[in-house]
Amino acid sequence: MNILLLGPQGSGKGTQAKRIREEYGLAHVSTGDMFRAAIARRTPLGLEVEPILARGALVPDPLTIGLMRERLAEEDATAGFILDGFPRNAAQAEALDELLSELARPLDVVFEFQIADDVCIERMLKRARAEGRPDDTPEAIGTRLAIYHSETAPLVEHYRTTGKLVGVHADREIGAVWAEIQSALEQVHVA
Ligand code: ADP
């Protein structure tokens, strides 16, 4: 099963992705986590993207698409994957369509996490206090949400045409969101 999670920053995609991974044994593919791991290891990629992440801007498409291409070729992704944080703009969505058709591994379901910005901002500021993520500052949060609305949210229409789109009420507690996701996944599973 191949799953795509779409939704703004702070909507809970990462939290739900981990649950899906545990329950269904799929690879959790998060571009943000991959970039943060590269930064922590001080690799050339990490050094290049560190200031971009800190600002809340998007990493250039060639780097991001190249990273995704390599990641989806890894062994653990062959059993199925959860994409979290990719694609984030039209060029990435187009590259993903091509890549998945090359690999003959189409998406089974696309979840759209629906939630208001003020709730997301509140969650990110709380996370900043708990985890100290460098891009959870008010400035970077503003940049990230603005990019989400201008570049990423329009992808919902692209995926709506595939008939795979499922809306999720993300402004609720973790267990309630999980229940909604799980019942949608059970339907895909038996279909
Ligand atoms: P959030 O969604 O809360 O911003 P992520 O962990 O998904 O958190 O992403 C963190 C940062 O990593 C983004 O602000 C961006 O700089 C970079 N990034 C992640 N995914 C992509 C992508 N698909 N394209 C470009 N940059 C990305």
Coordinates of N, CA and C and ligand atoms in Angstrom, one line a residue:
M1 N 0.8 -1.2 0.0 CA 0.0 0.0 0.0 C 0.9 1.2 0.0
N2 N 0.6 2.2 -0.9 CA 1.3 3.4 -1.0 C 0.4 4.6 -0.6
I3 N 0.9 5.4 0.3 CA 0.0 6.5 0.9 C 0.8 7.8 0.8
L4 N 0.0 8.8 0.5 CA 0.5 10.2 0.5 C -0.2 11.0 1.6
L5 N 0.5 11.7 2.4 CA -0.1 12.6 3.4 C 0.1 14.1 2.9
L6 N -1.0 14.8 2.7 CA -0.9 16.2 2.4 C -1.6 17.0 3.5
G7 N -0.9 18.1 3.9 CA -1.5 19.0 4.9 C -0.5 19.9 5.4
P8 N -1.0 21.0 6.1 CA -0.1 22.1 6.5 C 0.8 21.6 7.6
Q9 N 1.8 22.4 7.9 CA 2.7 22.2 9.0 C 2.0 22.2 10.3
G10 N 2.3 21.3 11.1 CA 1.6 21.2 12.4 C 0.2 20.5 12.4
S11 N -0.1 19.9 11.2 CA -1.4 19.3 11.1 C -1.4 17.8 11.6
G12 N -0.2 17.3 12.0 CA -0.1 16.0 12.6 C 0.3 14.9 11.6
K13 N 0.8 15.2 10.4 CA 1.2 14.2 9.4 C 2.2 13.3 10.0
G14 N 3.2 13.8 10.6 CA 4.3 13.0 11.1 C 3.9 12.0 12.2
T15 N 3.0 12.5 13.1 CA 2.5 11.6 14.1 C 1.7 10.5 13.6
Q16 N 0.8 10.8 12.6 CA 0.0 9.7 12.0 C 0.8 8.8 11.1
A17 N 1.8 9.4 10.5 CA 2.7 8.5 9.6 C 3.3 7.4 10.5
K18 N 3.8 7.8 11.7 CA 4.5 6.8 12.5 C 3.5 5.7 12.9
R19 N 2.2 6.1 13.2 CA 1.2 5.1 13.5 C 1.0 4.1 12.4
I20 N 0.8 4.7 11.2 CA 0.6 3.9 10.0 C 1.8 2.9 9.8
R21 N 3.0 3.5 9.9 CA 4.2 2.6 9.8 C 4.1 1.4 10.7
E22 N 3.8 1.7 12.0 CA 3.8 0.6 13.0 C 2.7 -0.4 12.7
E23 N 1.6 0.1 12.3 CA 0.4 -0.8 12.1 C 0.5 -1.6 10.8
Y24 N 1.0 -1.0 9.8 CA 1.0 -1.6 8.4 C 2.4 -2.0 7.9
G25 N 3.5 -1.7 8.7 CA 4.8 -2.0 8.2 C 5.3 -1.4 7.0
L26 N 4.8 -0.1 6.8 CA 5.2 0.6 5.6 C 6.4 1.5 5.9
A27 N 7.2 1.9 4.9 CA 8.3 2.8 5.1 C 7.8 4.2 5.3
H28 N 8.2 5.0 6.3 CA 7.8 6.4 6.5 C 8.9 7.2 5.8
V29 N 8.5 7.9 4.7 CA 9.4 8.7 3.9 C 9.1 10.1 4.2
S30 N 9.9 10.8 5.0 CA 9.7 12.2 5.3 C 10.9 13.0 4.8
T31 N 10.7 13.9 3.9 CA 11.8 14.7 3.4 C 12.4 15.5 4.5
G32 N 11.5 16.1 5.3 CA 12.0 16.9 6.4 C 12.9 16.1 7.3
D33 N 12.5 14.9 7.7 CA 13.4 14.1 8.6 C 14.7 13.8 7.9
M34 N 14.6 13.5 6.6 CA 15.8 13.2 5.8 C 16.8 14.4 5.8
F35 N 16.2 15.6 5.6 CA 17.1 16.8 5.6 C 17.7 17.0 7.0
R36 N 16.8 16.8 8.0 CA 17.4 17.0 9.4 C 18.4 16.0 9.7
A37 N 18.3 14.8 9.2 CA 19.3 13.8 9.5 C 20.6 14.2 8.8
A38 N 20.5 14.7 7.6 CA 21.7 15.1 6.8 C 22.4 16.3 7.5
I39 N 21.6 17.2 8.1 CA 22.2 18.3 8.9 C 22.9 17.8 10.1
A40 N 22.3 16.9 10.8 CA 22.9 16.3 12.0 C 24.2 15.6 11.7
R41 N 24.3 15.0 10.6 CA 25.5 14.2 10.2 C 26.5 15.1 9.5
R42 N 26.2 16.4 9.3 CA 27.1 17.4 8.7 C 27.5 16.9 7.3
T43 N 26.7 16.3 6.5 CA 27.0 15.9 5.2 C 27.0 17.1 4.3
P44 N 27.5 17.0 3.0 CA 27.5 18.2 2.1 C 26.0 18.6 1.9
L45 N 25.1 17.7 1.7 CA 23.7 18.0 1.5 C 23.2 18.8 2.8
G46 N 23.5 18.3 3.9 CA 23.1 18.9 5.2 C 23.6 20.3 5.3
L47 N 24.8 20.5 5.0 CA 25.4 21.9 5.1 C 24.7 22.8 4.1
E48 N 24.4 22.3 3.0 CA 23.7 23.1 2.0 C 22.3 23.5 2.4
V49 N 21.6 22.6 2.9 CA 20.1 22.8 3.2 C 19.9 23.5 4.6
E50 N 20.9 23.4 5.5 CA 20.6 23.9 6.8 C 20.0 25.3 6.9
P51 N 20.7 26.3 6.2 CA 20.1 27.7 6.3 C 18.7 27.8 5.6
I52 N 18.4 26.9 4.6 CA 17.1 26.9 4.0 C 16.1 26.5 4.9
L53 N 16.3 25.4 5.6 CA 15.3 24.9 6.6 C 15.1 25.9 7.7
A54 N 16.2 26.5 8.2 CA 16.1 27.4 9.3 C 15.1 28.6 8.9
R55 N 15.2 29.0 7.6 CA 14.3 30.1 7.2 C 12.9 29.7 6.9
G56 N 12.7 28.4 6.7 CA 11.4 27.9 6.4 C 11.1 27.9 4.9
A57 N 12.1 28.1 4.1 CA 11.9 28.1 2.6 C 12.0 26.6 2.1
L58 N 11.7 26.4 0.8 CA 11.8 25.1 0.2 C 13.2 24.8 -0.3
V59 N 13.7 23.6 -0.1 CA 14.9 23.2 -0.7 C 14.7 23.1 -2.2
P60 N 15.7 23.5 -3.0 CA 15.5 23.4 -4.5 C 15.0 22.1 -5.0
D61 N 14.1 22.1 -5.9 CA 13.5 20.9 -6.4 C 14.5 19.8 -6.9
P62 N 15.6 20.1 -7.6 CA 16.5 19.0 -8.0 C 17.1 18.2 -6.9
L63 N 17.4 18.9 -5.8 CA 17.9 18.2 -4.6 C 16.9 17.3 -4.0
T64 N 15.7 17.9 -3.8 CA 14.6 17.2 -3.1 C 14.1 16.0 -4.0
I65 N 14.0 16.2 -5.3 CA 13.5 15.1 -6.2 C 14.6 14.0 -6.3
G66 N 15.8 14.4 -6.3 CA 16.9 13.4 -6.4 C 16.9 12.5 -5.1
L67 N 16.7 13.2 -4.0 CA 16.7 12.5 -2.7 C 15.6 11.5 -2.7
M68 N 14.4 11.9 -3.2 CA 13.2 11.1 -3.1 C 13.4 9.9 -4.1
R69 N 14.0 10.1 -5.2 CA 14.2 9.1 -6.2 C 15.1 8.0 -5.6
E70 N 16.1 8.4 -4.9 CA 17.0 7.4 -4.2 C 16.3 6.7 -3.1
R71 N 15.5 7.4 -2.3 CA 14.9 6.8 -1.2 C 13.8 5.8 -1.5
L72 N 13.1 6.1 -2.6 CA 12.0 5.1 -3.0 C 12.6 3.8 -3.6
A73 N 13.9 3.9 -4.0 CA 14.6 2.7 -4.6 C 15.1 1.8 -3.5
E74 N 15.1 2.3 -2.2 CA 15.6 1.5 -1.1 C 14.7 0.3 -0.8
E75 N 15.3 -0.7 -0.3 CA 14.6 -2.0 -0.1 C 13.3 -1.9 0.7
D76 N 13.4 -1.2 1.8 CA 12.2 -1.1 2.7 C 11.0 -0.5 2.1
A77 N 11.2 0.4 1.0 CA 10.1 1.1 0.4 C 9.3 0.2 -0.6
T78 N 9.9 -1.0 -0.9 CA 9.3 -1.8 -2.0 C 8.0 -2.4 -1.5
A79 N 7.9 -2.6 -0.1 CA 6.6 -3.2 0.4 C 5.5 -2.1 0.6
G80 N 5.9 -0.9 0.3 CA 4.9 0.2 0.4 C 5.4 1.3 1.3
F81 N 4.9 2.5 1.1 CA 5.5 3.7 1.7 C 4.4 4.7 2.1
I82 N 4.8 5.6 3.0 CA 4.0 6.7 3.4 C 4.8 8.0 3.1
L83 N 4.3 8.8 2.1 CA 5.1 10.0 1.8 C 4.5 11.1 2.7
D84 N 5.5 11.8 3.4 CA 5.1 12.9 4.3 C 6.0 14.1 4.0
G85 N 5.5 15.1 3.4 CA 6.3 16.3 3.2 C 6.8 16.4 1.7
F86 N 6.3 15.5 0.9 CA 6.7 15.5 -0.5 C 5.5 14.9 -1.3
P87 N 5.0 15.4 -2.3 CA 5.5 16.7 -3.0 C 4.9 17.9 -2.3
R88 N 5.6 19.0 -2.5 CA 5.2 20.3 -1.9 C 4.9 21.4 -3.0
N89 N 5.1 21.1 -4.2 CA 4.8 22.0 -5.3 C 4.5 21.2 -6.6
A90 N 4.0 22.0 -7.6 CA 3.6 21.3 -8.9 C 4.7 20.5 -9.5
A91 N 5.9 21.1 -9.5 CA 7.1 20.4 -10.2 C 7.4 19.1 -9.5
Q92 N 7.3 19.1 -8.1 CA 7.6 17.8 -7.4 C 6.4 16.8 -7.6
A93 N 5.2 17.3 -7.7 CA 4.1 16.4 -7.9 C 4.2 15.7 -9.3
E94 N 4.7 16.5 -10.3 CA 4.9 15.9 -11.6 C 6.0 14.9 -11.6
A95 N 7.1 15.2 -10.9 CA 8.2 14.3 -10.8 C 7.8 13.0 -10.1
L96 N 7.0 13.2 -9.1 CA 6.5 12.0 -8.4 C 5.6 11.1 -9.2
D97 N 4.7 11.7 -10.0 CA 3.9 10.9 -10.9 C 4.7 10.1 -11.9
E98 N 5.8 10.8 -12.4 CA 6.6 10.1 -13.3 C 7.4 8.9 -12.7
L99 N 7.9 9.2 -11.5 CA 8.7 8.2 -10.8 C 7.9 7.0 -10.4
L100 N 6.7 7.3 -9.9 CA 5.8 6.2 -9.5 C 5.3 5.4 -10.7
S101 N 5.2 6.0 -11.8 CA 4.7 5.2 -13.0 C 5.9 4.4 -13.5
E102 N 7.1 5.0 -13.5 CA 8.4 4.2 -13.8 C 8.5 3.0 -12.9
L103 N 8.2 3.2 -11.6 CA 8.4 2.1 -10.7 C 7.1 1.1 -10.7
A104 N 6.1 1.5 -11.4 CA 4.8 0.8 -11.4 C 4.3 0.6 -10.0
R105 N 4.3 1.7 -9.2 CA 3.8 1.7 -7.8 C 2.9 2.9 -7.6
P106 N 1.7 2.8 -8.0 CA 0.8 3.9 -7.9 C 0.4 4.2 -6.4
L107 N -0.1 5.4 -6.2 CA -0.6 5.7 -4.9 C -2.0 5.1 -4.7
D108 N -2.2 4.5 -3.5 CA -3.5 3.9 -3.2 C -4.4 4.9 -2.5
V109 N -3.9 5.8 -1.7 CA -4.7 6.8 -1.0 C -3.9 8.1 -0.7
V110 N -4.6 9.2 -0.9 CA -4.0 10.5 -0.5 C -4.9 11.1 0.6
F111 N -4.3 11.3 1.7 CA -5.0 11.9 2.8 C -4.8 13.4 2.8
E112 N -5.8 14.2 2.9 CA -5.7 15.6 3.1 C -6.0 16.0 4.5
F113 N -5.1 16.4 5.3 CA -5.3 16.8 6.7 C -5.9 18.2 6.7
Q114 N -7.1 18.4 7.1 CA -7.8 19.6 7.1 C -7.8 20.3 8.5
I115 N -7.3 21.5 8.5 CA -7.2 22.1 9.8 C -6.9 23.6 9.6
A116 N -7.3 24.5 10.6 CA -7.1 25.9 10.4 C -5.7 26.3 10.8
D117 N -5.2 27.4 10.2 CA -3.9 27.8 10.4 C -3.6 28.2 11.9
D118 N -4.6 28.8 12.6 CA -4.3 29.2 13.9 C -4.1 28.0 14.8
V119 N -4.7 26.9 14.6 CA -4.5 25.7 15.4 C -3.1 25.2 15.1
C120 N -2.7 25.2 13.8 CA -1.3 24.7 13.5 C -0.2 25.6 14.1
I121 N -0.5 26.9 14.1 CA 0.5 27.8 14.7 C 0.7 27.5 16.1
E122 N -0.4 27.4 16.8 CA -0.4 27.1 18.2 C 0.4 25.8 18.5
R123 N 0.1 24.7 17.7 CA 0.8 23.5 17.9 C 2.3 23.6 17.7
M124 N 2.7 24.4 16.6 CA 4.1 24.5 16.3 C 4.8 25.3 17.4
L125 N 4.2 26.3 18.0 CA 4.8 27.1 19.0 C 5.0 26.2 20.3
K126 N 4.0 25.4 20.5 CA 4.1 24.5 21.6 C 5.3 23.5 21.4
R127 N 5.4 23.0 20.2 CA 6.5 22.0 19.8 C 7.8 22.7 19.9
A128 N 7.9 24.0 19.6 CA 9.1 24.8 19.7 C 9.6 24.8 21.1
R129 N 8.6 24.9 22.0 CA 9.0 25.0 23.5 C 9.5 23.6 23.9
A130 N 8.9 22.5 23.4 CA 9.3 21.2 23.8 C 10.5 20.7 23.1
E131 N 10.7 20.9 21.8 CA 11.7 20.3 21.0 C 12.8 21.3 20.5
G132 N 12.5 22.5 20.5 CA 13.4 23.5 20.0 C 13.8 23.4 18.6
R133 N 12.8 23.0 17.7 CA 13.1 22.9 16.3 C 13.4 24.3 15.8
P134 N 14.6 24.5 15.1 CA 15.0 25.9 14.7 C 14.0 26.6 13.7
D135 N 13.2 25.8 13.0 CA 12.2 26.5 12.1 C 10.8 26.6 12.8
D136 N 10.7 26.4 14.0 CA 9.5 26.7 14.7 C 9.4 28.1 15.4
T137 N 10.1 29.0 14.8 CA 10.1 30.4 15.2 C 8.9 31.1 14.5
P138 N 8.3 32.2 15.1 CA 7.1 32.8 14.5 C 7.4 33.2 13.0
E139 N 8.6 33.7 12.7 CA 8.9 34.1 11.3 C 8.9 32.9 10.4
A140 N 9.7 31.8 10.7 CA 9.8 30.7 9.9 C 8.4 30.0 9.7
I141 N 7.6 30.0 10.8 CA 6.3 29.4 10.7 C 5.4 30.1 9.7
G142 N 5.5 31.5 9.7 CA 4.8 32.3 8.8 C 5.2 32.0 7.4
T143 N 6.5 31.8 7.1 CA 7.0 31.5 5.8 C 6.5 30.2 5.3
R144 N 6.6 29.2 6.2 CA 6.2 27.8 5.9 C 4.7 27.7 5.5
L145 N 3.9 28.3 6.3 CA 2.4 28.3 6.1 C 2.1 29.0 4.8
A146 N 2.8 30.1 4.5 CA 2.5 30.9 3.3 C 2.8 30.0 2.1
I147 N 4.0 29.4 2.1 CA 4.4 28.5 1.0 C 3.4 27.3 0.9
Y148 N 2.9 26.8 2.0 CA 1.9 25.7 2.0 C 0.7 26.2 1.2
H149 N 0.2 27.3 1.5 CA -1.1 27.8 0.9 C -0.9 28.1 -0.6
S150 N 0.3 28.7 -0.9 CA 0.5 29.1 -2.3 C 0.9 28.0 -3.2
E151 N 1.8 27.1 -2.7 CA 2.4 26.1 -3.6 C 1.9 24.6 -3.3
T152 N 1.6 24.3 -2.1 CA 1.3 22.9 -1.8 C -0.2 22.6 -1.8
A153 N -1.0 23.5 -1.2 CA -2.5 23.3 -1.1 C -3.1 23.1 -2.5
P154 N -2.6 23.8 -3.6 CA -3.2 23.5 -4.9 C -3.1 22.1 -5.4
L155 N -2.1 21.3 -4.8 CA -2.0 19.9 -5.2 C -3.2 19.1 -4.9
V156 N -4.0 19.6 -3.9 CA -5.2 18.8 -3.5 C -6.0 18.6 -4.8
E157 N -6.1 19.6 -5.6 CA -7.0 19.5 -6.8 C -6.4 18.5 -7.8
H158 N -5.1 18.5 -7.9 CA -4.4 17.5 -8.7 C -4.7 16.0 -8.3
Y159 N -4.7 15.8 -7.0 CA -5.0 14.5 -6.5 C -6.5 14.2 -6.4
R160 N -7.3 15.2 -6.4 CA -8.8 14.9 -6.4 C -9.2 14.2 -7.7
T161 N -8.5 14.6 -8.8 CA -8.8 14.0 -10.1 C -8.5 12.5 -10.1
T162 N -7.6 12.1 -9.2 CA -7.3 10.6 -9.2 C -8.3 9.8 -8.6
G163 N -9.2 10.4 -7.8 CA -10.2 9.6 -7.1 C -9.7 9.0 -5.8
K164 N -8.4 9.3 -5.5 CA -7.8 8.6 -4.3 C -7.8 9.5 -3.0
L165 N -8.4 10.7 -3.2 CA -8.3 11.7 -2.1 C -9.3 11.5 -1.0
V166 N -8.8 11.5 0.2 CA -9.7 11.3 1.4 C -9.4 12.4 2.4
G167 N -10.4 13.2 2.8 CA -10.2 14.3 3.7 C -10.2 13.8 5.1
V168 N -9.3 14.4 6.0 CA -9.2 14.0 7.4 C -9.5 15.2 8.2
H169 N -10.3 15.1 9.3 CA -10.5 16.2 10.2 C -9.4 16.2 11.2
A170 N -8.4 17.0 10.9 CA -7.1 16.9 11.7 C -7.1 17.7 13.0
D171 N -8.2 18.5 13.2 CA -8.2 19.4 14.3 C -8.9 18.6 15.5
R172 N -8.4 17.4 15.8 CA -8.9 16.7 16.9 C -7.8 15.9 17.5
E173 N -8.1 15.2 18.6 CA -7.0 14.5 19.3 C -6.4 13.4 18.4
I174 N -5.2 13.0 18.8 CA -4.4 12.0 18.0 C -5.2 10.8 17.7
G175 N -5.9 10.2 18.8 CA -6.6 9.0 18.7 C -7.8 9.1 17.7
A176 N -8.4 10.2 17.7 CA -9.6 10.4 16.9 C -9.2 10.5 15.4
V177 N -8.1 11.2 15.2 CA -7.6 11.3 13.8 C -7.2 9.9 13.3
W178 N -6.5 9.2 14.2 CA -6.0 7.9 13.8 C -7.2 6.9 13.5
A179 N -8.3 7.0 14.2 CA -9.4 6.2 14.0 C -10.0 6.4 12.6
E180 N -10.0 7.7 12.2 CA -10.5 8.1 10.9 C -9.6 7.5 9.8
I181 N -8.3 7.6 10.0 CA -7.3 7.2 9.0 C -7.4 5.6 8.9
Q182 N -7.5 5.0 10.0 CA -7.5 3.5 10.0 C -8.7 3.0 9.3
S183 N -9.9 3.6 9.5 CA -11.1 3.1 8.8 C -11.0 3.3 7.3
A184 N -10.4 4.4 6.9 CA -10.2 4.6 5.5 C -9.2 3.6 4.9
L185 N -8.2 3.3 5.7 CA -7.2 2.3 5.2 C -7.7 0.9 5.1
E186 N -8.6 0.6 6.1 CA -9.2 -0.7 6.0 C -10.0 -0.9 4.7
Q187 N -10.7 0.2 4.3 CA -11.5 0.1 3.1 C -10.6 -0.1 1.9
V188 N -9.4 0.6 1.9 CA -8.5 0.4 0.7 C -7.9 -1.0 0.7
H189 N -7.7 -1.5 1.9 CA -7.1 -2.8 2.1 C -8.0 -3.9 1.6
V190 N -9.3 -3.8 1.8 CA -10.2 -4.9 1.4 C -10.7 -4.7 0.0
A191 N -10.5 -3.5 -0.5 CA -11.0 -3.2 -1.9 C -10.3 -4.0 -3.0
Ligands
ADP1 P1 7.1 21.1 8.2 O1 6.1 20.4 7.3 O2 6.5 21.3 9.6 O3 7.7 22.4 7.7 P2 9.0 19.1 7.5 O4 9.8 18.3 8.5 O5 8.1 18.4 6.6 O6 8.2 20.1 8.4 O7 10.0 20.0 6.6 C1 10.9 20.8 7.2 C2 11.7 21.7 6.1 O8 12.4 20.8 5.2 C3 10.8 22.5 5.2 O9 10.5 23.8 5.7 C4 11.7 22.6 3.9 O10 12.8 23.6 4.2 C5 12.4 21.3 3.9 N1 11.6 20.4 3.0 C6 10.9 19.3 3.4 N2 10.3 18.7 2.4 C7 10.6 19.4 1.3 C8 10.2 19.4 -0.1 N3 9.4 18.4 -0.5 N4 10.7 20.3 -0.9 C9 11.5 21.3 -0.5 N5 11.8 21.4 0.8 C10 11.4 20.5 1.7

